[in-house]
PDB file of C-alpha atoms in Angstrom:
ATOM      1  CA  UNK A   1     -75.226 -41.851-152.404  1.00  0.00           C
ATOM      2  CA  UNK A   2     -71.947 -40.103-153.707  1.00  0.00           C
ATOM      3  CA  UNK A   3     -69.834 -37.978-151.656  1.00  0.00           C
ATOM      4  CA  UNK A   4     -68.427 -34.710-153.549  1.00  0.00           C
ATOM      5  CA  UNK A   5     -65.138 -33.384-152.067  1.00  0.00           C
ATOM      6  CA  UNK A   6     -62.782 -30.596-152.918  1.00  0.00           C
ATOM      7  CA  UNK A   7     -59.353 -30.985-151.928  1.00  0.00           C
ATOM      8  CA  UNK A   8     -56.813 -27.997-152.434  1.00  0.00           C
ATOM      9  CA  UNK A   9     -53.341 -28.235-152.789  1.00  0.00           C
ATOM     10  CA  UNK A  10     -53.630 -32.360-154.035  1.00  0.00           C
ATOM     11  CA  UNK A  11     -50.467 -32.448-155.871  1.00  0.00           C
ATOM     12  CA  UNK A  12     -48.440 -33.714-152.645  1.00  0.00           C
ATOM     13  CA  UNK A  13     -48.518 -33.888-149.009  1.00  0.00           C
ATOM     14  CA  UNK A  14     -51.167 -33.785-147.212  1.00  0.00           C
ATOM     15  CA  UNK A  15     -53.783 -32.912-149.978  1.00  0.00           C
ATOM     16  CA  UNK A  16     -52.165 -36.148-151.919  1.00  0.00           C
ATOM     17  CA  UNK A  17     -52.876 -38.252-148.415  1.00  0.00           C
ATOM     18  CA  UNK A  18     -56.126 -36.903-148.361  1.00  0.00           C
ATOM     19  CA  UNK A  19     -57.586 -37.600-151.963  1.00  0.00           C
ATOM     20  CA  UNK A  20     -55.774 -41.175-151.572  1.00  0.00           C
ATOM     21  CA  UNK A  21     -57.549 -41.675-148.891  1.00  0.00           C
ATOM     22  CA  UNK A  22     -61.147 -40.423-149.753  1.00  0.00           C
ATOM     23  CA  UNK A  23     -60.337 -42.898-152.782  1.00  0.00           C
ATOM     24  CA  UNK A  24     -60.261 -45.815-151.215  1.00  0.00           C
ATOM     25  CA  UNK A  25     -62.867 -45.737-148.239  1.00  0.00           C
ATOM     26  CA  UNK A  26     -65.462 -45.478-150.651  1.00  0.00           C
ATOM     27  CA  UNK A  27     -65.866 -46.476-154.336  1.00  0.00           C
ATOM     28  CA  UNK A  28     -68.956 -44.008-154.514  1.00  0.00           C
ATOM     29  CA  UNK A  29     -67.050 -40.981-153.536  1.00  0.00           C
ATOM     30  CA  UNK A  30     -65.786 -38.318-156.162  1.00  0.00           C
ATOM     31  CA  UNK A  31     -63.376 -36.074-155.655  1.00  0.00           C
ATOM     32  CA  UNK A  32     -62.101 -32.464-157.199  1.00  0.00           C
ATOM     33  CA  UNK A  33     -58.958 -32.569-156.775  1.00  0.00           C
ATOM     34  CA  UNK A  34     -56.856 -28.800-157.488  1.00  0.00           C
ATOM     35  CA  UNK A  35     -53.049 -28.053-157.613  1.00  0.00           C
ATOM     36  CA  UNK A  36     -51.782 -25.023-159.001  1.00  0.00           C
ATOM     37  CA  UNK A  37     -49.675 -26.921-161.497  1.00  0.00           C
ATOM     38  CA  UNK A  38     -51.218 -30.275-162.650  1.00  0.00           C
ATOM     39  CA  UNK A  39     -48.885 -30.843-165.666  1.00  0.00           C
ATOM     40  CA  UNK A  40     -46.358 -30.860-162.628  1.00  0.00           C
ATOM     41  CA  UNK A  41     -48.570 -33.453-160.765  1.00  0.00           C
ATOM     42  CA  UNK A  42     -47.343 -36.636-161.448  1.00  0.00           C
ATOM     43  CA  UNK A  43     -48.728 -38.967-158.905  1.00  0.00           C
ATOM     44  CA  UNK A  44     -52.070 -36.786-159.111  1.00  0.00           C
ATOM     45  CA  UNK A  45     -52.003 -37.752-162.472  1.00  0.00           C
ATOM     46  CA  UNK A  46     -51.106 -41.603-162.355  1.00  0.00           C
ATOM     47  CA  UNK A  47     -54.288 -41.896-159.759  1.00  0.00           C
ATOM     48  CA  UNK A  48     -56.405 -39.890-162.226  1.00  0.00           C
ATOM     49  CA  UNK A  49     -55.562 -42.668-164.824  1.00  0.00           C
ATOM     50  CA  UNK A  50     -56.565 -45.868-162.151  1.00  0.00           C
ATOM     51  CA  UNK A  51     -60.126 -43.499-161.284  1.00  0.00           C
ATOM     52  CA  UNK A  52     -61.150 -40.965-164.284  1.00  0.00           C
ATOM     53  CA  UNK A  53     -64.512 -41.178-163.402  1.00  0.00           C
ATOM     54  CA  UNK A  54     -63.796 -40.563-159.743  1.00  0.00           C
ATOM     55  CA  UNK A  55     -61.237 -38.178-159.839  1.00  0.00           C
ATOM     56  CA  UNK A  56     -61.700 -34.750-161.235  1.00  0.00           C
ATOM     57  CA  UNK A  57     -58.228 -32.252-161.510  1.00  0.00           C
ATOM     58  CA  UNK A  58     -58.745 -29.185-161.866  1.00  0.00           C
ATOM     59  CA  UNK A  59     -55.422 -26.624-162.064  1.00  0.00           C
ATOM     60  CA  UNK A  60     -56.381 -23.725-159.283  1.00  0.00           C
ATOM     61  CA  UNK A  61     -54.409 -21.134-157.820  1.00  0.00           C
ATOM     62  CA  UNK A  62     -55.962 -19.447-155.342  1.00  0.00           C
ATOM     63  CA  UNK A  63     -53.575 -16.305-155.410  1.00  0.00           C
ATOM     64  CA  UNK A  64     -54.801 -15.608-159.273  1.00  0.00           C
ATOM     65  CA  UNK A  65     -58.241 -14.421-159.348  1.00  0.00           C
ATOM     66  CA  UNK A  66     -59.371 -15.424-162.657  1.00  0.00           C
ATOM     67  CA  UNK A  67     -57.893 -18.842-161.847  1.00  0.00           C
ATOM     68  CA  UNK A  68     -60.988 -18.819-159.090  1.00  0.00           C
ATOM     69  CA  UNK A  69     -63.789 -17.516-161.163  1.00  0.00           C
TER      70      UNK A  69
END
């Protein structure tokens, strides 16, 4: 069974850590991963391109409203 997870603020730090990890323990999970910037993302992106099915980006900033909707 696939695990879906949401992980804010993925571009670096601790967000990064976490959606590297989630990666790797399993190779059914999926994750969304959001940064408010994910031109600007660059190791966001370079995992996207080793997992596109299992990595979703999404740009979000939480502070923008219509960036939530």
């Amino acid at each position: 069974m696939s695990i879906i997870t949401l992980v804010t603020g993925a571009n670096r730090g601790l967000g990064l850590g976490f959606v590297k990890h989630l990666l790797q323990q399993s190779s059914s999970n999926i994750v969304v991963a959001t940064a408010r910037d994910v031109t600007a993302a660059t190791d966001l992106q370079e995992l996207k391109k080793k997992e596109p099915q299992r990595l979703h980006v999404v740009s979000l900033d939480i502070s923008v409203d219509s960036s939530v909707e």
